[in-house]
PDB file of N, CA and C in Angstrom:
ATOM      1  N   MET F   1      97.050 -45.397 -31.952  1.00  0.00           N
ATOM      2  CA  MET F   1      98.254 -45.216 -31.762  1.00  0.00           C
ATOM      3  C   MET F   1      98.877 -43.689 -31.845  1.00  0.00           C
ATOM      4  N   SER F   2      97.943 -42.805 -32.718  1.00  0.00           N
ATOM      5  CA  SER F   2      98.437 -41.359 -32.799  1.00  0.00           C
ATOM      6  C   SER F   2      98.236 -40.617 -31.426  1.00  0.00           C
ATOM      7  N   TYR F   3      97.150 -41.183 -30.710  1.00  0.00           N
ATOM      8  CA  TYR F   3      97.132 -40.481 -29.192  1.00  0.00           C
ATOM      9  C   TYR F   3      98.448 -40.867 -28.429  1.00  0.00           C
ATOM     10  N   LEU F   4      98.837 -42.085 -28.341  1.00  0.00           N
ATOM     11  CA  LEU F   4      99.947 -42.561 -27.582  1.00  0.00           C
ATOM     12  C   LEU F   4     101.134 -41.852 -28.061  1.00  0.00           C
ATOM     13  N   TYR F   5     101.334 -41.598 -29.356  1.00  0.00           N
ATOM     14  CA  TYR F   5     102.620 -41.185 -29.929  1.00  0.00           C
ATOM     15  C   TYR F   5     102.620 -39.777 -29.508  1.00  0.00           C
ATOM     16  N   ARG F   6     101.482 -38.900 -29.444  1.00  0.00           N
ATOM     17  CA  ARG F   6     101.491 -37.582 -29.022  1.00  0.00           C
ATOM     18  C   ARG F   6     101.583 -37.387 -27.495  1.00  0.00           C
ATOM     19  N   GLN F   7     100.976 -38.388 -26.704  1.00  0.00           N
ATOM     20  CA  GLN F   7     101.329 -38.147 -25.369  1.00  0.00           C
ATOM     21  C   GLN F   7     102.800 -38.464 -25.178  1.00  0.00           C
ATOM     22  N   GLY F   8     103.494 -39.474 -25.805  1.00  0.00           N
ATOM     23  CA  GLY F   8     104.872 -39.585 -25.582  1.00  0.00           C
ATOM     24  C   GLY F   8     105.900 -38.583 -26.079  1.00  0.00           C
ATOM     25  N   SER F   9     105.346 -37.686 -26.940  1.00  0.00           N
ATOM     26  CA  SER F   9     106.003 -36.585 -27.636  1.00  0.00           C
ATOM     27  C   SER F   9     106.005 -35.504 -26.548  1.00  0.00           C
ATOM     28  N   ILE F  10     105.098 -35.362 -25.925  1.00  0.00           N
ATOM     29  CA  ILE F  10     104.978 -34.109 -25.014  1.00  0.00           C
ATOM     30  C   ILE F  10     105.390 -34.551 -23.462  1.00  0.00           C
ATOM     31  N   ASN F  11     106.238 -35.646 -23.538  1.00  0.00           N
ATOM     32  CA  ASN F  11     106.818 -36.145 -22.339  1.00  0.00           C
ATOM     33  C   ASN F  11     105.813 -36.638 -21.145  1.00  0.00           C
ATOM     34  N   ASP F  12     104.735 -37.055 -21.573  1.00  0.00           N
ATOM     35  CA  ASP F  12     103.737 -37.525 -20.791  1.00  0.00           C
ATOM     36  C   ASP F  12     103.827 -39.211 -20.890  1.00  0.00           C
ATOM     37  N   PHE F  13     103.467 -39.946 -19.696  1.00  0.00           N
ATOM     38  CA  PHE F  13     103.572 -41.401 -19.916  1.00  0.00           C
ATOM     39  C   PHE F  13     102.625 -42.001 -20.758  1.00  0.00           C
ATOM     40  N   ALA F  14     103.041 -42.639 -21.762  1.00  0.00           N
ATOM     41  CA  ALA F  14     102.058 -43.244 -22.701  1.00  0.00           C
ATOM     42  C   ALA F  14     102.382 -44.733 -23.026  1.00  0.00           C
ATOM     43  N   GLY F  15     101.769 -45.421 -22.409  1.00  0.00           N
ATOM     44  CA  GLY F  15     101.986 -46.838 -22.206  1.00  0.00           C
ATOM     45  C   GLY F  15     100.708 -47.666 -22.408  1.00  0.00           C
ATOM     46  N   TRP F  16     100.901 -48.987 -22.934  1.00  0.00           N
ATOM     47  CA  TRP F  16      99.679 -49.994 -22.990  1.00  0.00           C
ATOM     48  C   TRP F  16     100.411 -51.300 -22.739  1.00  0.00           C
ATOM     49  N   SER F  17      99.285 -52.315 -22.318  1.00  0.00           N
ATOM     50  CA  SER F  17      99.876 -53.710 -22.146  1.00  0.00           C
ATOM     51  C   SER F  17      99.042 -54.615 -22.770  1.00  0.00           C
ATOM     52  N   LEU F  18      99.580 -55.820 -23.094  1.00  0.00           N
ATOM     53  CA  LEU F  18      98.975 -56.902 -23.523  1.00  0.00           C
ATOM     54  C   LEU F  18      98.256 -57.838 -22.607  1.00  0.00           C
ATOM     55  N   SER F  19      98.358 -57.457 -21.360  1.00  0.00           N
ATOM     56  CA  SER F  19      97.640 -58.255 -20.151  1.00  0.00           C
ATOM     57  C   SER F  19      96.731 -57.297 -19.371  1.00  0.00           C
ATOM     58  N   GLU F  20      95.952 -57.707 -18.468  1.00  0.00           N
ATOM     59  CA  GLU F  20      95.101 -56.957 -17.667  1.00  0.00           C
ATOM     60  C   GLU F  20      95.908 -56.510 -16.272  1.00  0.00           C
ATOM     61  N   ASP F  21      95.508 -55.487 -15.711  1.00  0.00           N
ATOM     62  CA  ASP F  21      95.912 -55.221 -14.496  1.00  0.00           C
ATOM     63  C   ASP F  21      97.405 -54.998 -14.057  1.00  0.00           C
ATOM     64  N   LEU F  22      98.211 -54.662 -15.243  1.00  0.00           N
ATOM     65  CA  LEU F  22      99.663 -54.262 -15.050  1.00  0.00           C
ATOM     66  C   LEU F  22     100.005 -52.877 -14.576  1.00  0.00           C
ATOM     67  N   PHE F  23      99.068 -51.898 -14.752  1.00  0.00           N
ATOM     68  CA  PHE F  23      99.431 -50.611 -14.430  1.00  0.00           C
ATOM     69  C   PHE F  23      98.642 -49.927 -13.128  1.00  0.00           C
ATOM     70  N   SER F  24      99.288 -49.360 -12.373  1.00  0.00           N
ATOM     71  CA  SER F  24      98.590 -48.679 -11.205  1.00  0.00           C
ATOM     72  C   SER F  24      99.319 -47.245 -11.188  1.00  0.00           C
ATOM     73  N   PHE F  25      98.881 -46.423 -10.084  1.00  0.00           N
ATOM     74  CA  PHE F  25      99.500 -45.255  -9.843  1.00  0.00           C
ATOM     75  C   PHE F  25      99.641 -45.137  -8.152  1.00  0.00           C
ATOM     76  N   ASP F  26     100.775 -44.780  -7.822  1.00  0.00           N
ATOM     77  CA  ASP F  26     101.232 -44.839  -6.401  1.00  0.00           C
ATOM     78  C   ASP F  26     102.023 -43.738  -6.127  1.00  0.00           C
ATOM     79  N   LYS F  27     101.920 -43.239  -4.759  1.00  0.00           N
ATOM     80  CA  LYS F  27     103.037 -42.277  -4.360  1.00  0.00           C
ATOM     81  C   LYS F  27     104.186 -42.844  -4.036  1.00  0.00           C
ATOM     82  N   ARG F  28     105.365 -42.509  -4.562  1.00  0.00           N
ATOM     83  CA  ARG F  28     106.614 -42.961  -4.311  1.00  0.00           C
ATOM     84  C   ARG F  28     107.607 -41.982  -4.120  1.00  0.00           C
ATOM     85  N   ASP F  29     108.733 -42.340  -3.347  1.00  0.00           N
ATOM     86  CA  ASP F  29     109.824 -41.431  -2.913  1.00  0.00           C
ATOM     87  C   ASP F  29     110.587 -40.971  -4.232  1.00  0.00           C
ATOM     88  N   MET F  30     110.835 -39.924  -4.585  1.00  0.00           N
ATOM     89  CA  MET F  30     111.590 -39.704  -5.753  1.00  0.00           C
ATOM     90  C   MET F  30     112.506 -38.524  -5.457  1.00  0.00           C
ATOM     91  N   LYS F  31     114.006 -38.872  -6.016  1.00  0.00           N
ATOM     92  CA  LYS F  31     114.754 -37.711  -5.571  1.00  0.00           C
ATOM     93  C   LYS F  31     114.796 -36.645  -6.765  1.00  0.00           C
ATOM     94  N   THR F  32     114.693 -35.390  -6.258  1.00  0.00           N
ATOM     95  CA  THR F  32     114.395 -34.311  -7.193  1.00  0.00           C
ATOM     96  C   THR F  32     115.706 -33.360  -6.778  1.00  0.00           C
ATOM     97  N   LEU F  33     115.570 -32.345  -7.608  1.00  0.00           N
ATOM     98  CA  LEU F  33     116.687 -31.107  -7.359  1.00  0.00           C
ATOM     99  C   LEU F  33     116.491 -30.688  -6.081  1.00  0.00           C
ATOM    100  N   PHE F  34     115.220 -30.730  -5.465  1.00  0.00           N
ATOM    101  CA  PHE F  34     115.082 -29.794  -4.058  1.00  0.00           C
ATOM    102  C   PHE F  34     115.119 -31.071  -2.960  1.00  0.00           C
ATOM    103  N   GLY F  35     115.742 -32.271  -3.209  1.00  0.00           N
ATOM    104  CA  GLY F  35     115.677 -33.302  -2.292  1.00  0.00           C
ATOM    105  C   GLY F  35     114.711 -34.372  -2.460  1.00  0.00           C
ATOM    106  N   ARG F  36     114.255 -35.334  -1.558  1.00  0.00           N
ATOM    107  CA  ARG F  36     113.549 -36.318  -1.812  1.00  0.00           C
ATOM    108  C   ARG F  36     111.919 -35.777  -1.540  1.00  0.00           C
ATOM    109  N   ARG F  37     110.953 -36.395  -2.441  1.00  0.00           N
ATOM    110  CA  ARG F  37     109.684 -36.180  -2.031  1.00  0.00           C
ATOM    111  C   ARG F  37     108.800 -37.062  -2.803  1.00  0.00           C
ATOM    112  N   LYS F  38     107.496 -37.119  -2.230  1.00  0.00           N
ATOM    113  CA  LYS F  38     106.757 -38.137  -2.680  1.00  0.00           C
ATOM    114  C   LYS F  38     105.843 -37.666  -3.938  1.00  0.00           C
ATOM    115  N   VAL F  39     105.904 -38.372  -4.964  1.00  0.00           N
ATOM    116  CA  VAL F  39     105.101 -38.049  -6.237  1.00  0.00           C
ATOM    117  C   VAL F  39     104.345 -39.229  -6.695  1.00  0.00           C
ATOM    118  N   HIS F  40     103.223 -38.763  -7.353  1.00  0.00           N
ATOM    119  CA  HIS F  40     102.346 -39.970  -8.013  1.00  0.00           C
ATOM    120  C   HIS F  40     102.984 -40.351  -9.318  1.00  0.00           C
ATOM    121  N   MET F  41     103.276 -41.640  -9.600  1.00  0.00           N
ATOM    122  CA  MET F  41     103.804 -42.104 -10.807  1.00  0.00           C
ATOM    123  C   MET F  41     103.363 -43.497 -11.185  1.00  0.00           C
ATOM    124  N   PRO F  42     103.375 -43.808 -12.394  1.00  0.00           N
ATOM    125  CA  PRO F  42     102.875 -45.115 -12.792  1.00  0.00           C
ATOM    126  C   PRO F  42     103.704 -46.381 -12.304  1.00  0.00           C
ATOM    127  N   VAL F  43     103.163 -47.352 -11.826  1.00  0.00           N
ATOM    128  CA  VAL F  43     103.870 -48.475 -11.298  1.00  0.00           C
ATOM    129  C   VAL F  43     103.391 -49.528 -12.303  1.00  0.00           C
ATOM    130  N   VAL F  44     104.273 -50.344 -12.923  1.00  0.00           N
ATOM    131  CA  VAL F  44     103.985 -51.571 -13.669  1.00  0.00           C
ATOM    132  C   VAL F  44     104.511 -52.800 -12.911  1.00  0.00           C
ATOM    133  N   THR F  45     103.383 -53.871 -12.558  1.00  0.00           N
ATOM    134  CA  THR F  45     103.533 -54.991 -11.942  1.00  0.00           C
ATOM    135  C   THR F  45     103.516 -56.168 -13.025  1.00  0.00           C
ATOM    136  N   LEU F  46     104.704 -56.825 -13.551  1.00  0.00           N
ATOM    137  CA  LEU F  46     104.626 -57.744 -14.375  1.00  0.00           C
ATOM    138  C   LEU F  46     104.042 -59.270 -13.759  1.00  0.00           C
ATOM    139  N   GLN F  47     103.130 -59.764 -14.468  1.00  0.00           N
ATOM    140  CA  GLN F  47     102.707 -61.198 -13.867  1.00  0.00           C
ATOM    141  C   GLN F  47     103.295 -62.166 -14.929  1.00  0.00           C
ATOM    142  N   LYS F  48     102.909 -63.405 -14.928  1.00  0.00           N
ATOM    143  CA  LYS F  48     103.325 -64.427 -15.852  1.00  0.00           C
ATOM    144  C   LYS F  48     102.975 -64.066 -17.252  1.00  0.00           C
ATOM    145  N   ASP F  49     103.711 -64.141 -18.223  1.00  0.00           N
ATOM    146  CA  ASP F  49     103.590 -64.047 -19.663  1.00  0.00           C
ATOM    147  C   ASP F  49     102.782 -62.611 -19.699  1.00  0.00           C
ATOM    148  N   SER F  50     103.509 -61.459 -19.330  1.00  0.00           N
ATOM    149  CA  SER F  50     102.810 -60.333 -19.463  1.00  0.00           C
ATOM    150  C   SER F  50     103.939 -59.300 -20.240  1.00  0.00           C
ATOM    151  N   THR F  51     103.283 -58.383 -20.992  1.00  0.00           N
ATOM    152  CA  THR F  51     104.059 -57.356 -21.717  1.00  0.00           C
ATOM    153  C   THR F  51     103.633 -56.140 -21.769  1.00  0.00           C
ATOM    154  N   MET F  52     104.452 -54.925 -21.493  1.00  0.00           N
ATOM    155  CA  MET F  52     103.997 -53.679 -21.478  1.00  0.00           C
ATOM    156  C   MET F  52     104.792 -52.873 -22.591  1.00  0.00           C
ATOM    157  N   PHE F  53     104.317 -51.862 -23.201  1.00  0.00           N
ATOM    158  CA  PHE F  53     105.118 -51.248 -23.935  1.00  0.00           C
ATOM    159  C   PHE F  53     104.846 -49.589 -23.688  1.00  0.00           C
ATOM    160  N   TRP F  54     105.793 -48.888 -23.968  1.00  0.00           N
ATOM    161  CA  TRP F  54     105.697 -47.540 -23.770  1.00  0.00           C
ATOM    162  C   TRP F  54     106.452 -46.633 -24.799  1.00  0.00           C
ATOM    163  N   ILE F  55     106.003 -45.373 -25.185  1.00  0.00           N
ATOM    164  CA  ILE F  55     106.524 -44.472 -26.117  1.00  0.00           C
ATOM    165  C   ILE F  55     107.542 -43.676 -25.538  1.00  0.00           C
ATOM    166  N   CYS F  56     108.796 -43.501 -26.103  1.00  0.00           N
ATOM    167  CA  CYS F  56     109.753 -42.791 -25.313  1.00  0.00           C
ATOM    168  C   CYS F  56     109.387 -41.238 -25.355  1.00  0.00           C
ATOM    169  N   HIS F  57     110.259 -40.531 -24.564  1.00  0.00           N
ATOM    170  CA  HIS F  57     109.658 -39.228 -24.363  1.00  0.00           C
ATOM    171  C   HIS F  57     109.773 -38.266 -25.674  1.00  0.00           C
ATOM    172  N   ASP F  58     110.343 -38.578 -26.662  1.00  0.00           N
ATOM    173  CA  ASP F  58     110.523 -37.647 -27.937  1.00  0.00           C
ATOM    174  C   ASP F  58     109.668 -38.485 -29.113  1.00  0.00           C
ATOM    175  N   GLY F  59     109.061 -39.559 -28.730  1.00  0.00           N
ATOM    176  CA  GLY F  59     108.252 -40.304 -29.729  1.00  0.00           C
ATOM    177  C   GLY F  59     108.872 -40.852 -30.884  1.00  0.00           C
ATOM    178  N   SER F  60     110.351 -41.205 -30.563  1.00  0.00           N
ATOM    179  CA  SER F  60     110.929 -41.550 -31.700  1.00  0.00           C
ATOM    180  C   SER F  60     111.073 -43.342 -31.607  1.00  0.00           C
ATOM    181  N   SER F  61     110.616 -43.796 -30.571  1.00  0.00           N
ATOM    182  CA  SER F  61     110.896 -45.188 -30.166  1.00  0.00           C
ATOM    183  C   SER F  61     109.787 -45.682 -29.397  1.00  0.00           C
ATOM    184  N   VAL F  62     109.644 -47.131 -29.403  1.00  0.00           N
ATOM    185  CA  VAL F  62     108.703 -47.726 -28.403  1.00  0.00           C
ATOM    186  C   VAL F  62     109.617 -48.846 -27.627  1.00  0.00           C
ATOM    187  N   ILE F  63     109.566 -48.743 -26.457  1.00  0.00           N
ATOM    188  CA  ILE F  63     110.220 -49.421 -25.460  1.00  0.00           C
ATOM    189  C   ILE F  63     109.238 -50.817 -25.046  1.00  0.00           C
ATOM    190  N   SER F  64     109.865 -51.926 -24.969  1.00  0.00           N
ATOM    191  CA  SER F  64     109.084 -53.172 -24.517  1.00  0.00           C
ATOM    192  C   SER F  64     109.616 -53.707 -23.337  1.00  0.00           C
ATOM    193  N   ILE F  65     108.895 -54.167 -22.288  1.00  0.00           N
ATOM    194  CA  ILE F  65     109.181 -54.923 -21.037  1.00  0.00           C
ATOM    195  C   ILE F  65     108.359 -56.198 -21.168  1.00  0.00           C
ATOM    196  N   SER F  66     109.020 -57.400 -21.119  1.00  0.00           N
ATOM    197  CA  SER F  66     108.087 -58.568 -21.226  1.00  0.00           C
ATOM    198  C   SER F  66     108.833 -59.669 -20.530  1.00  0.00           C
ATOM    199  N   ASN F  67     108.065 -60.456 -19.999  1.00  0.00           N
ATOM    200  CA  ASN F  67     108.481 -61.908 -19.714  1.00  0.00           C
ATOM    201  C   ASN F  67     107.781 -63.071 -20.309  1.00  0.00           C
ATOM    202  N   ASP F  68     107.322 -62.613 -21.674  1.00  0.00           N
ATOM    203  CA  ASP F  68     106.488 -63.607 -22.491  1.00  0.00           C
ATOM    204  C   ASP F  68     107.593 -64.002 -23.438  1.00  0.00           C
ATOM    205  N   THR F  69     107.867 -65.156 -23.811  1.00  0.00           N
ATOM    206  CA  THR F  69     108.616 -65.683 -24.785  1.00  0.00           C
ATOM    207  C   THR F  69     108.456 -65.234 -26.103  1.00  0.00           C
ATOM    208  N   LEU F  70     107.384 -64.843 -26.518  1.00  0.00           N
ATOM    209  CA  LEU F  70     107.075 -64.312 -27.890  1.00  0.00           C
ATOM    210  C   LEU F  70     107.859 -62.852 -28.051  1.00  0.00           C
ATOM    211  N   PHE F  71     108.150 -62.344 -27.039  1.00  0.00           N
ATOM    212  CA  PHE F  71     108.765 -60.905 -27.067  1.00  0.00           C
ATOM    213  C   PHE F  71     110.107 -61.010 -26.480  1.00  0.00           C
ATOM    214  N   SER F  72     110.846 -62.080 -26.434  1.00  0.00           N
ATOM    215  CA  SER F  72     112.198 -62.400 -25.780  1.00  0.00           C
ATOM    216  C   SER F  72     113.334 -61.855 -26.746  1.00  0.00           C
ATOM    217  N   THR F  73     113.027 -61.852 -28.005  1.00  0.00           N
ATOM    218  CA  THR F  73     114.062 -61.346 -28.867  1.00  0.00           C
ATOM    219  C   THR F  73     113.490 -60.309 -29.940  1.00  0.00           C
ATOM    220  N   PHE F  74     114.428 -59.638 -30.416  1.00  0.00           N
ATOM    221  CA  PHE F  74     113.852 -58.635 -31.600  1.00  0.00           C
ATOM    222  C   PHE F  74     113.245 -59.449 -32.742  1.00  0.00           C
ATOM    223  N   ASP F  75     113.795 -60.421 -33.198  1.00  0.00           N
ATOM    224  CA  ASP F  75     113.360 -61.121 -34.253  1.00  0.00           C
ATOM    225  C   ASP F  75     111.891 -61.744 -34.023  1.00  0.00           C
ATOM    226  N   SER F  76     111.697 -62.414 -32.706  1.00  0.00           N
ATOM    227  CA  SER F  76     110.339 -62.873 -32.345  1.00  0.00           C
ATOM    228  C   SER F  76     109.238 -61.610 -32.224  1.00  0.00           C
ATOM    229  N   ILE F  77     109.599 -60.551 -31.952  1.00  0.00           N
ATOM    230  CA  ILE F  77     108.690 -59.612 -32.004  1.00  0.00           C
ATOM    231  C   ILE F  77     108.394 -59.123 -33.408  1.00  0.00           C
ATOM    232  N   ILE F  78     109.194 -59.023 -34.191  1.00  0.00           N
ATOM    233  CA  ILE F  78     109.139 -58.793 -35.657  1.00  0.00           C
ATOM    234  C   ILE F  78     108.244 -59.680 -36.252  1.00  0.00           C
ATOM    235  N   SER F  79     108.205 -61.060 -35.744  1.00  0.00           N
ATOM    236  CA  SER F  79     107.617 -62.153 -36.505  1.00  0.00           C
ATOM    237  C   SER F  79     106.083 -62.076 -36.114  1.00  0.00           C
ATOM    238  N   SER F  80     105.859 -61.296 -34.977  1.00  0.00           N
ATOM    239  CA  SER F  80     104.434 -61.217 -34.584  1.00  0.00           C
ATOM    240  C   SER F  80     103.653 -60.090 -35.237  1.00  0.00           C
ATOM    241  N   PHE F  81     104.395 -59.132 -35.945  1.00  0.00           N
ATOM    242  CA  PHE F  81     103.745 -57.928 -36.598  1.00  0.00           C
ATOM    243  C   PHE F  81     103.024 -58.612 -37.829  1.00  0.00           C
ATOM    244  N   PRO F  82     102.025 -57.825 -38.379  1.00  0.00           N
ATOM    245  CA  PRO F  82     101.167 -58.133 -39.500  1.00  0.00           C
ATOM    246  C   PRO F  82     102.105 -58.034 -40.676  1.00  0.00           C
ATOM    247  N   THR F  83     101.922 -58.690 -41.797  1.00  0.00           N
ATOM    248  CA  THR F  83     102.558 -58.918 -43.028  1.00  0.00           C
ATOM    249  C   THR F  83     102.947 -57.410 -43.640  1.00  0.00           C
ATOM    250  N   GLY F  84     104.014 -57.182 -44.245  1.00  0.00           N
ATOM    251  CA  GLY F  84     104.364 -55.626 -44.569  1.00  0.00           C
ATOM    252  C   GLY F  84     104.794 -54.780 -43.590  1.00  0.00           C
ATOM    253  N   VAL F  85     104.858 -55.158 -42.244  1.00  0.00           N
ATOM    254  CA  VAL F  85     105.308 -54.284 -41.247  1.00  0.00           C
ATOM    255  C   VAL F  85     106.821 -54.584 -40.882  1.00  0.00           C
ATOM    256  N   LYS F  86     107.755 -53.713 -40.927  1.00  0.00           N
ATOM    257  CA  LYS F  86     109.010 -54.052 -40.623  1.00  0.00           C
ATOM    258  C   LYS F  86     109.449 -53.529 -39.446  1.00  0.00           C
ATOM    259  N   GLY F  87     110.585 -54.005 -38.930  1.00  0.00           N
ATOM    260  CA  GLY F  87     111.125 -53.446 -37.730  1.00  0.00           C
ATOM    261  C   GLY F  87     112.636 -52.799 -38.032  1.00  0.00           C
ATOM    262  N   ILE F  88     113.187 -51.946 -37.303  1.00  0.00           N
ATOM    263  CA  ILE F  88     114.506 -51.471 -37.500  1.00  0.00           C
ATOM    264  C   ILE F  88     115.187 -51.607 -36.223  1.00  0.00           C
ATOM    265  N   LYS F  89     116.347 -52.074 -36.174  1.00  0.00           N
ATOM    266  CA  LYS F  89     117.352 -52.400 -34.839  1.00  0.00           C
ATOM    267  C   LYS F  89     117.904 -51.042 -34.602  1.00  0.00           C
ATOM    268  N   SER F  90     117.818 -50.653 -33.260  1.00  0.00           N
ATOM    269  CA  SER F  90     118.636 -49.580 -32.710  1.00  0.00           C
ATOM    270  C   SER F  90     119.938 -49.764 -32.595  1.00  0.00           C
ATOM    271  N   GLU F  91     120.773 -48.562 -32.761  1.00  0.00           N
ATOM    272  CA  GLU F  91     122.249 -48.923 -32.595  1.00  0.00           C
ATOM    273  C   GLU F  91     122.458 -49.057 -31.220  1.00  0.00           C
ATOM    274  N   TYR F  92     121.683 -49.013 -30.288  1.00  0.00           N
ATOM    275  CA  TYR F  92     121.907 -49.076 -28.815  1.00  0.00           C
ATOM    276  C   TYR F  92     121.710 -50.663 -28.393  1.00  0.00           C
ATOM    277  N   GLU F  93     121.145 -51.433 -29.443  1.00  0.00           N
ATOM    278  CA  GLU F  93     120.864 -52.754 -29.317  1.00  0.00           C
ATOM    279  C   GLU F  93     122.079 -53.606 -28.792  1.00  0.00           C
ATOM    280  N   GLU F  94     122.169 -54.426 -27.799  1.00  0.00           N
ATOM    281  CA  GLU F  94     123.184 -55.276 -27.482  1.00  0.00           C
ATOM    282  C   GLU F  94     123.372 -56.522 -28.077  1.00  0.00           C
TER     283      GLU F  94
END
């Protein structure tokens, strides 16, 4: 986890999945200050019951994208943590 946190803190992509073969890298069109250009970027392809996480650019939080019911709500995610680990809800949660 410390490696992923460090990568996320220096604005590199730091992510992991609970399923196989979710990540790939591909050249995609991206709008930049100098117009559109093709850049290599990570691509996530969610399959049935798959989950991926990534650490935000400043290392202050972890974002989850999932179509697995275990990760459908904040409370269900927290219930999957080991005993003694607590979660904190963000002020941005809807």
